[in-house]
PDB file of C-alpha atoms in Angstrom:
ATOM      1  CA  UNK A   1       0.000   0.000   0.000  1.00 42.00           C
ATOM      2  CA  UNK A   2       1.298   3.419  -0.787  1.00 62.00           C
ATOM      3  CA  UNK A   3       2.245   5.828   1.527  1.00 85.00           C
ATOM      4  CA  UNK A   4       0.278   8.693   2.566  1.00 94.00           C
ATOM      5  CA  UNK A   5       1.121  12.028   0.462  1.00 97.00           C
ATOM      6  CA  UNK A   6       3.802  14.032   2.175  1.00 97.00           C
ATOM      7  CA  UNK A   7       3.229  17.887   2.337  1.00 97.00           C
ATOM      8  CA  UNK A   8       6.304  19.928   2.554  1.00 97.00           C
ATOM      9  CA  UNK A   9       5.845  23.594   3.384  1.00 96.00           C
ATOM     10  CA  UNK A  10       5.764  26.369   6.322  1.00 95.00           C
ATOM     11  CA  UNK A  11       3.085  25.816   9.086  1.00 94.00           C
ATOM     12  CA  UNK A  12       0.830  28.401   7.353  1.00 94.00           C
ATOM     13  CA  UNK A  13      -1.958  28.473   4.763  1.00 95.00           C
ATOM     14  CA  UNK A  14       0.023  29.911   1.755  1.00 94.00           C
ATOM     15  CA  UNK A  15      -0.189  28.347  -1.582  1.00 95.00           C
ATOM     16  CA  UNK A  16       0.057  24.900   0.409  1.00 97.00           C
ATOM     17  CA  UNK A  17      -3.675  25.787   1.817  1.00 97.00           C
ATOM     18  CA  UNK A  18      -5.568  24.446  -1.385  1.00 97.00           C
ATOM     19  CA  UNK A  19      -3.952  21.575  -1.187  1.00 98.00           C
ATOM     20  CA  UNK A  20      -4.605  20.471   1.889  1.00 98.00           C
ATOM     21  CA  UNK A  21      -8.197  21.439   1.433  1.00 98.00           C
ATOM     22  CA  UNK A  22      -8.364  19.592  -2.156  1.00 98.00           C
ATOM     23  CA  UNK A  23      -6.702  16.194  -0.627  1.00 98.00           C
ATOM     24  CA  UNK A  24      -9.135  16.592   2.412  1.00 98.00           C
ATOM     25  CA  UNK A  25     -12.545  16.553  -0.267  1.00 98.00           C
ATOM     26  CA  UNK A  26     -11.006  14.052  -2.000  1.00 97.00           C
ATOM     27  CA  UNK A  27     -11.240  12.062   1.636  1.00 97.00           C
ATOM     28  CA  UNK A  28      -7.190  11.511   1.524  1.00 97.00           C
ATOM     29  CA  UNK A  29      -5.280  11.582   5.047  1.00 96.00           C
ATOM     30  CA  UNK A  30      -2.035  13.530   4.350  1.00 97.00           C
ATOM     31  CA  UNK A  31       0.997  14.020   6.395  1.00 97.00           C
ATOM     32  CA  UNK A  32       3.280  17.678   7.030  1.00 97.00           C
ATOM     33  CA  UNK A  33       6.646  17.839   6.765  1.00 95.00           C
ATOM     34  CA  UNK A  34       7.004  21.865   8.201  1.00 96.00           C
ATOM     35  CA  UNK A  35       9.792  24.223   6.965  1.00 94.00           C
ATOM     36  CA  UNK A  36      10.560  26.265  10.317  1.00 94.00           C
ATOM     37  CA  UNK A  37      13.698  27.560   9.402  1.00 93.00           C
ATOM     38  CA  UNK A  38      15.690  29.261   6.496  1.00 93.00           C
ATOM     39  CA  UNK A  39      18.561  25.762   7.239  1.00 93.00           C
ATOM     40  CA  UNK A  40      15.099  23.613   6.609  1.00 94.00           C
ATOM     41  CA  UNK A  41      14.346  24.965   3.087  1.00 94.00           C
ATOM     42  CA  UNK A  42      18.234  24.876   2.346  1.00 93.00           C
ATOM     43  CA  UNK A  43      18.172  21.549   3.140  1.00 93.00           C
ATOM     44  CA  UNK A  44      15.910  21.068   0.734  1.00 93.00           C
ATOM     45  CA  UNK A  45      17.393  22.616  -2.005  1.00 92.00           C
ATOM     46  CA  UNK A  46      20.604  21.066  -1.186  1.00 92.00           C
ATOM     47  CA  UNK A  47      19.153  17.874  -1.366  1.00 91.00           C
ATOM     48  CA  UNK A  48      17.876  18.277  -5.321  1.00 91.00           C
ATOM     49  CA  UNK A  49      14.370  17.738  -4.313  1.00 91.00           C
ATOM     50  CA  UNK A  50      12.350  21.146  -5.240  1.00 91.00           C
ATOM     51  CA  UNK A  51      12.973  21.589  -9.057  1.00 91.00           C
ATOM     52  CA  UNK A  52      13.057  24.881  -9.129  1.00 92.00           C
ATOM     53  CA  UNK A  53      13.757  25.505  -5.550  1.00 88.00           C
ATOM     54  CA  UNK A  54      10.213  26.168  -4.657  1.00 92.00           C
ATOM     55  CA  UNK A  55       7.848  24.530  -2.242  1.00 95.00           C
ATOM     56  CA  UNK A  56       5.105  23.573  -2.234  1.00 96.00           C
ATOM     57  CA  UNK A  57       6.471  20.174  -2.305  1.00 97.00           C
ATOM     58  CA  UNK A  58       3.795  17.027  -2.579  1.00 97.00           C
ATOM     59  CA  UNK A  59       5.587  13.812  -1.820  1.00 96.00           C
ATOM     60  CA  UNK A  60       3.068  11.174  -3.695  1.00 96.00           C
ATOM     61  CA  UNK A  61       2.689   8.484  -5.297  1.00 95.00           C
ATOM     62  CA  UNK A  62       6.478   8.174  -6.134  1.00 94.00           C
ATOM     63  CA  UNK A  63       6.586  12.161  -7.199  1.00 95.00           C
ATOM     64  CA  UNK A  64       8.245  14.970  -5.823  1.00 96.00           C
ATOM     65  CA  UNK A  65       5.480  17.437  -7.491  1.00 97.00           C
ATOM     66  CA  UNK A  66       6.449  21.461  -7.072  1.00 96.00           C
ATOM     67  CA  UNK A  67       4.061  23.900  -8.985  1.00 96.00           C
ATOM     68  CA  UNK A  68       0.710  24.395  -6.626  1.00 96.00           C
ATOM     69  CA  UNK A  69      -1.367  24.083  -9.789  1.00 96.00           C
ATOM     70  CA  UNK A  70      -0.022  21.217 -11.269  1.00 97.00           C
ATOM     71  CA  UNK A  71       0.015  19.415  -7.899  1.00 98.00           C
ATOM     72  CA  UNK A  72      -3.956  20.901  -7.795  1.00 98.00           C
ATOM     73  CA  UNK A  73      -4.217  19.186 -11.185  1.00 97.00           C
ATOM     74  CA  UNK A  74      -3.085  16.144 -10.428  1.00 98.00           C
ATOM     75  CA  UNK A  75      -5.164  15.695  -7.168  1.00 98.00           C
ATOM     76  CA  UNK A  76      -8.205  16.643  -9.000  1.00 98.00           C
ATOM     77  CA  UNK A  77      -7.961  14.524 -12.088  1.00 97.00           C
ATOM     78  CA  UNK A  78      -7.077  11.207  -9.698  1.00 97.00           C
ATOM     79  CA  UNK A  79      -9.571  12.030  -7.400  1.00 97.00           C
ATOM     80  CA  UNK A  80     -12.028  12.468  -9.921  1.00 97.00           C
ATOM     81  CA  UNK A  81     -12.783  15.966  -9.359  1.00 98.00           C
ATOM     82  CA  UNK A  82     -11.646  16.963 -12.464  1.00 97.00           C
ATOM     83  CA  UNK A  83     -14.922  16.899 -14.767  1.00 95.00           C
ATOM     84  CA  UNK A  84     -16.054  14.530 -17.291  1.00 96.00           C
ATOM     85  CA  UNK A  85     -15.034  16.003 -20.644  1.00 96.00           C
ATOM     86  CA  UNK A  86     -12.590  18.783 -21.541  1.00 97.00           C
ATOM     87  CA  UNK A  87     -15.178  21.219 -21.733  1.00 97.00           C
ATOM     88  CA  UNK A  88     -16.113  20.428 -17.991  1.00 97.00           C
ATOM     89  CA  UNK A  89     -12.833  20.599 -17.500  1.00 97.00           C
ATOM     90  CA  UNK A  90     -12.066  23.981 -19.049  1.00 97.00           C
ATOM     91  CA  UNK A  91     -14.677  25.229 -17.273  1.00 97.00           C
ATOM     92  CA  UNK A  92     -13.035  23.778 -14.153  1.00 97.00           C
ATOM     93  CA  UNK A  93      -9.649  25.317 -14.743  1.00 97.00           C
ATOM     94  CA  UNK A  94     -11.953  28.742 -15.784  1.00 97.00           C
ATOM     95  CA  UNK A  95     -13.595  29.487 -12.434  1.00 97.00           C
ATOM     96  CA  UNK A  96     -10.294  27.809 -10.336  1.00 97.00           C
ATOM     97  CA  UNK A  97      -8.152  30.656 -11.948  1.00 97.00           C
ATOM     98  CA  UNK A  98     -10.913  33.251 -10.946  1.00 96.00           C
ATOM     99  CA  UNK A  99     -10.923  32.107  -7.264  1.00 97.00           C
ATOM    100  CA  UNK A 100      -6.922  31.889  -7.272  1.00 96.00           C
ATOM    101  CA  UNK A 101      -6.700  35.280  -8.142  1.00 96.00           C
ATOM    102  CA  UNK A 102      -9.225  36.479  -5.266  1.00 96.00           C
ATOM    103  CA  UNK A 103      -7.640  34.429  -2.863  1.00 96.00           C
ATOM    104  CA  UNK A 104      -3.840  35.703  -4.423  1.00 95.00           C
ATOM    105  CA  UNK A 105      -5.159  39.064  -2.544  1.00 94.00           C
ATOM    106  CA  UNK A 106      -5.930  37.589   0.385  1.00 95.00           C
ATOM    107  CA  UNK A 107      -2.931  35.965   0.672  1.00 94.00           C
ATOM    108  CA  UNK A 108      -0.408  38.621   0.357  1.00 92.00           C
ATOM    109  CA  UNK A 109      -2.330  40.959   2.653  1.00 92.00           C
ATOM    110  CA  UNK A 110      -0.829  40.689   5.869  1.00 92.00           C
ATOM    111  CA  UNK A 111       2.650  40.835   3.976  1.00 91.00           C
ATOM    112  CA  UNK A 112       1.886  44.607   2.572  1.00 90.00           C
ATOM    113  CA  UNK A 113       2.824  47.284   4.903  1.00 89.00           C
ATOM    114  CA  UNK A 114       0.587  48.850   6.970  1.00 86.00           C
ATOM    115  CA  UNK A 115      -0.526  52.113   5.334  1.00 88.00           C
ATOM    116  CA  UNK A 116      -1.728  50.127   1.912  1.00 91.00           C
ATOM    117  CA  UNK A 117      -3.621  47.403   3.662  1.00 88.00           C
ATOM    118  CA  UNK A 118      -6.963  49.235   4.484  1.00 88.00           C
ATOM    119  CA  UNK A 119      -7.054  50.588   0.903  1.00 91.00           C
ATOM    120  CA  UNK A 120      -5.773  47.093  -0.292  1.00 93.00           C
ATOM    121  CA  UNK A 121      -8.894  45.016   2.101  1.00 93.00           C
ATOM    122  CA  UNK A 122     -11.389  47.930   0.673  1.00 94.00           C
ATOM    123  CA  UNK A 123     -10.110  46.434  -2.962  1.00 95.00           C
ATOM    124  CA  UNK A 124     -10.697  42.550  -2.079  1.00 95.00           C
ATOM    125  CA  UNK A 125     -14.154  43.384  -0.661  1.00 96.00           C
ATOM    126  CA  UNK A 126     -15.079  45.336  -3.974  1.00 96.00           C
ATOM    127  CA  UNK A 127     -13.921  42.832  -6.141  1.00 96.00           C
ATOM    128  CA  UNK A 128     -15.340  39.971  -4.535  1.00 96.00           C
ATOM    129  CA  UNK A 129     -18.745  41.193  -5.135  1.00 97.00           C
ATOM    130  CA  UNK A 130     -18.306  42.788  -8.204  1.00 96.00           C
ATOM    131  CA  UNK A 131     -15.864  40.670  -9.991  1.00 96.00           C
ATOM    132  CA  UNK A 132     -15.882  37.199  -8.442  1.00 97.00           C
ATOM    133  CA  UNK A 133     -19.002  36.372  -6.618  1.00 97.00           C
ATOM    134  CA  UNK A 134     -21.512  37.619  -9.190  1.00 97.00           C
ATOM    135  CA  UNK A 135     -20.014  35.026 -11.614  1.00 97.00           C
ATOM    136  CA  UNK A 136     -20.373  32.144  -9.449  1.00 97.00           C
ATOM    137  CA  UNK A 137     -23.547  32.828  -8.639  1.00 97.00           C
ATOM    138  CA  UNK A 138     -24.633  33.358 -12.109  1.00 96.00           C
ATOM    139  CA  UNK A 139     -23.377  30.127 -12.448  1.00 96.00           C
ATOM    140  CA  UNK A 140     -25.623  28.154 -10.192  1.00 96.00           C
ATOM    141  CA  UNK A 141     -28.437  30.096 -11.440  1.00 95.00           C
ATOM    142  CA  UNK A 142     -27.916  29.554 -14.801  1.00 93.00           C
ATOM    143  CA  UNK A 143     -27.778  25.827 -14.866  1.00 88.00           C
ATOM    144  CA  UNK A 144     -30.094  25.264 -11.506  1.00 88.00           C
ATOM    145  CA  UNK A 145     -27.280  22.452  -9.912  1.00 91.00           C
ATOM    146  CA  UNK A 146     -25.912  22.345  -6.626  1.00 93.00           C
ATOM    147  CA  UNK A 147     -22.156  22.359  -7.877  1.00 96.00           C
ATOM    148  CA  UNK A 148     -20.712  24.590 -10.292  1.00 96.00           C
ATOM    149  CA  UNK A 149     -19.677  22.134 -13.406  1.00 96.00           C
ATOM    150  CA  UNK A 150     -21.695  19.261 -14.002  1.00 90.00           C
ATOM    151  CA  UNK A 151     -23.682  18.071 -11.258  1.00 89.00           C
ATOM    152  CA  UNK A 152     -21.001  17.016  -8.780  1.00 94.00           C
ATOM    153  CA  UNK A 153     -18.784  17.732  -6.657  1.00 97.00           C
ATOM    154  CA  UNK A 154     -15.881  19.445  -8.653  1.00 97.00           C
ATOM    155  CA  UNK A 155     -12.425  20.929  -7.692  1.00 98.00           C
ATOM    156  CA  UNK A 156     -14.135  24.373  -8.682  1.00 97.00           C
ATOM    157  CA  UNK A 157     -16.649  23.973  -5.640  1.00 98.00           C
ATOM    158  CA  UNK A 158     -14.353  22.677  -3.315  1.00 98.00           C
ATOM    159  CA  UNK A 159     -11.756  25.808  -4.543  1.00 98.00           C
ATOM    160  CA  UNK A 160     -14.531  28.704  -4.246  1.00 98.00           C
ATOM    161  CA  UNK A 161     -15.882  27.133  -0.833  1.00 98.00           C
ATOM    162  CA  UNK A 162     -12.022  28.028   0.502  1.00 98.00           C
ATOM    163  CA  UNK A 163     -12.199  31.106  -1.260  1.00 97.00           C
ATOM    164  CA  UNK A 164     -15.459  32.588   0.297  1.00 98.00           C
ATOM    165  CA  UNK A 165     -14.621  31.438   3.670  1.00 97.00           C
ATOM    166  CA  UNK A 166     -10.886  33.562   3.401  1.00 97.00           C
ATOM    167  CA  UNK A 167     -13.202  37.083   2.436  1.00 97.00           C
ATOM    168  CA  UNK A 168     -15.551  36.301   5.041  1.00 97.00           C
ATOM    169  CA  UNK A 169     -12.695  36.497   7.180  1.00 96.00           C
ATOM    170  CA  UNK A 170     -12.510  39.612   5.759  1.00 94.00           C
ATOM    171  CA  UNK A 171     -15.966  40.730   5.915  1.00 95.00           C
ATOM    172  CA  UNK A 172     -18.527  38.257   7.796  1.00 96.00           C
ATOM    173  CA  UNK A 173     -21.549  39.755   5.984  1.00 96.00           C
ATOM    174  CA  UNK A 174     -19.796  39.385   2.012  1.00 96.00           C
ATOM    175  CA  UNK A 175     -22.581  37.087   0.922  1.00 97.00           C
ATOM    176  CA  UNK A 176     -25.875  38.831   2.225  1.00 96.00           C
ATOM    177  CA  UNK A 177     -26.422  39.903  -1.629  1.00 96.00           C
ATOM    178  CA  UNK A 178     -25.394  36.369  -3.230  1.00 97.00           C
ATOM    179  CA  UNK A 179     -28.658  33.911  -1.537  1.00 97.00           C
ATOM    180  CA  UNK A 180     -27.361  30.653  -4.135  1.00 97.00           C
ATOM    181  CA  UNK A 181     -23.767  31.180  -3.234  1.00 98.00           C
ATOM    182  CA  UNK A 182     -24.891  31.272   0.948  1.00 98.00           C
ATOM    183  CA  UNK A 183     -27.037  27.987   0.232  1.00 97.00           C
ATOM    184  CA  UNK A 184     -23.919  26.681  -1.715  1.00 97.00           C
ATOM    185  CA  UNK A 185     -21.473  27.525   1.328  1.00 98.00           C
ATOM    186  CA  UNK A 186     -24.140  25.155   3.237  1.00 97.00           C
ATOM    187  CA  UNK A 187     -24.028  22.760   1.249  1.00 97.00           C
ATOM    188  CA  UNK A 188     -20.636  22.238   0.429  1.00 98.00           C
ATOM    189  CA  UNK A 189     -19.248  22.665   4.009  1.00 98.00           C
ATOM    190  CA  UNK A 190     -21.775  19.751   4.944  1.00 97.00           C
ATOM    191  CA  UNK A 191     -20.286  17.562   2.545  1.00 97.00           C
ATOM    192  CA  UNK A 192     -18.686  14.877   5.505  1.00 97.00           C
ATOM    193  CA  UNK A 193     -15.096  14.632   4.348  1.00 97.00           C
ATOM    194  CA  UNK A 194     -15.492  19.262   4.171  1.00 98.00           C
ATOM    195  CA  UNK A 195     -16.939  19.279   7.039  1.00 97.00           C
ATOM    196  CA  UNK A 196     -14.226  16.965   8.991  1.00 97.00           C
ATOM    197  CA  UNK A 197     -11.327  19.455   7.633  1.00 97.00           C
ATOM    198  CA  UNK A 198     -13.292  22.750   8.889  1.00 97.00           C
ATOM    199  CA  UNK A 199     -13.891  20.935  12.610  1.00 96.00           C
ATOM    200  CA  UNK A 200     -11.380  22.591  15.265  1.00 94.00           C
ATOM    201  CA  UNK A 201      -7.669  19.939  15.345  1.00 94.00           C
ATOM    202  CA  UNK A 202      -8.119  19.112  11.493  1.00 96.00           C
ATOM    203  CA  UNK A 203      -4.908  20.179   9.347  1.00 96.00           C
ATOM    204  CA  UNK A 204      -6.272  23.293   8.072  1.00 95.00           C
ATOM    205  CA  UNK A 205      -4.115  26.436   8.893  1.00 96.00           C
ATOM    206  CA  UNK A 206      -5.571  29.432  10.520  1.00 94.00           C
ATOM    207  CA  UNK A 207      -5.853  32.838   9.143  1.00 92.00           C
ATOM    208  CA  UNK A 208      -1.937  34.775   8.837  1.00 92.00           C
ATOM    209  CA  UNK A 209      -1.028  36.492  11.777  1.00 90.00           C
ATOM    210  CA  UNK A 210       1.862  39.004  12.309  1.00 89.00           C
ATOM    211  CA  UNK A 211       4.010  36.460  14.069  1.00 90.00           C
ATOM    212  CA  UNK A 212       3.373  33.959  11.207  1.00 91.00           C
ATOM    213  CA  UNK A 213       4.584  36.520   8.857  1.00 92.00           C
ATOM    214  CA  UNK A 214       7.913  37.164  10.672  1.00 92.00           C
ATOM    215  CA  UNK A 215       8.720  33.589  10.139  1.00 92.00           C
ATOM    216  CA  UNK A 216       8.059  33.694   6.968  1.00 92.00           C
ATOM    217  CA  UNK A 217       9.853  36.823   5.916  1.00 92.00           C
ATOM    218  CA  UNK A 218      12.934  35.157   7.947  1.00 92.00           C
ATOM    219  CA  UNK A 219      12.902  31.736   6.129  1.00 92.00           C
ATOM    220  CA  UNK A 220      12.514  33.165   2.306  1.00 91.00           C
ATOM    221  CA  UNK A 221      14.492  36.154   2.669  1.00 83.00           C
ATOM    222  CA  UNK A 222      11.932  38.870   2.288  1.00 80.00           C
TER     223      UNK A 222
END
């Protein structure tokens, strides 16, 4: 039997975060190797393992995979969350690449210095529901489904349910003008393998703190 997958990154959400969320949907138990220092990620490096001296690093099934989206990829197409066809697929990879880039701003937030990041939050709340949000729910309006492509359970849904929690962080009332997409957050959050990775002690990483982004600034140099 093969080993479980092998996560190698810092003990934050990052670009690791989707991951760990996608391999949780899929129902696959996952292991963390943490980076904690800048001697851990040299190590790495050193050791020929990150091809292009990157992590994320997946350790699985015989792979050293770097690259979040073609790790994303991967985990999607084995776990068959990947569509049926191409065009479910392109669709897929569509409204992934729109969430990415909402959750990019999110992400690099608490990294920004202090007297851009009110302007910066005002930014990720407008687009949100201007941009983003009105698309998805379009979506499930248009085609009357509980997921996004198809009728199942997609990387897409799993991907926008991570994305609407991380601006609700951001602004608790983000949805009150998008009813489908508040019905969709129920019902993908109740979906048992979801809802065992957002219970308190599961591996998903809490929102960046100040402290958080200290150690990362000391381990990559920035």
């Amino acid at each position: 039997m093969a080993g479980k997958p092998k996560l190698h990154y810092t003990k934050g959400r990052g670009k690791m975060e989707s991951i760990r969320w996608l391999l949780a949907a899929a129902g696959v138990e996952f292991e963390e190797e943490f980076i904690e220092t800048k001697e851990d990620l040299e190590k790495l490096c050193n050791d020929g393992v990150l091809l292009f001296q990157q992590v994320p690093m997946v350790e699985m099934d015989g792979m050293r995979m770097v690259q979040t989206r073609a790790i994303l990829s991967y985990i999607a197409a084995k776990y068959n969350l990947y569509g049926k066809d191409l065009k479910e697929r392109a669709w897929i990879d569509m409204y992934v690449e729109g969430t990415t880039d909402l959750m990019g701003m999110i992400m690099y937030l608490p990294f920004q210095p202090a007297d851009t990041k009110e302007k910066n939050l005002a930014l990720i709340i407008e687009r949100a529901t201007t941009r983003y949000f009105p698309v998805y729910e379009k979506a499930l309006k248009d085609h009357g489904q509980d997921y996004l492509v198809g009728n199942k359970l997609s990387w897409a849904d799993v991907h926008l349910l991570e994305a609407i929690l991380m601006v609700e962080e951001c602004k608790a009332d983000v949805l009150s003008a998008f009813p489908l997409l508040q019905a969709f957050k129920g019902r993908i959050s109740n979906i048992p393998t979801i809802k065992k990775f957002l219970q308190p002690g599961s591996q998903r990483k809490p929102p960046t703190d100040e402290k958080f982004v200290a150690v990362v600034r000391k381990i990559f140099n920035i």
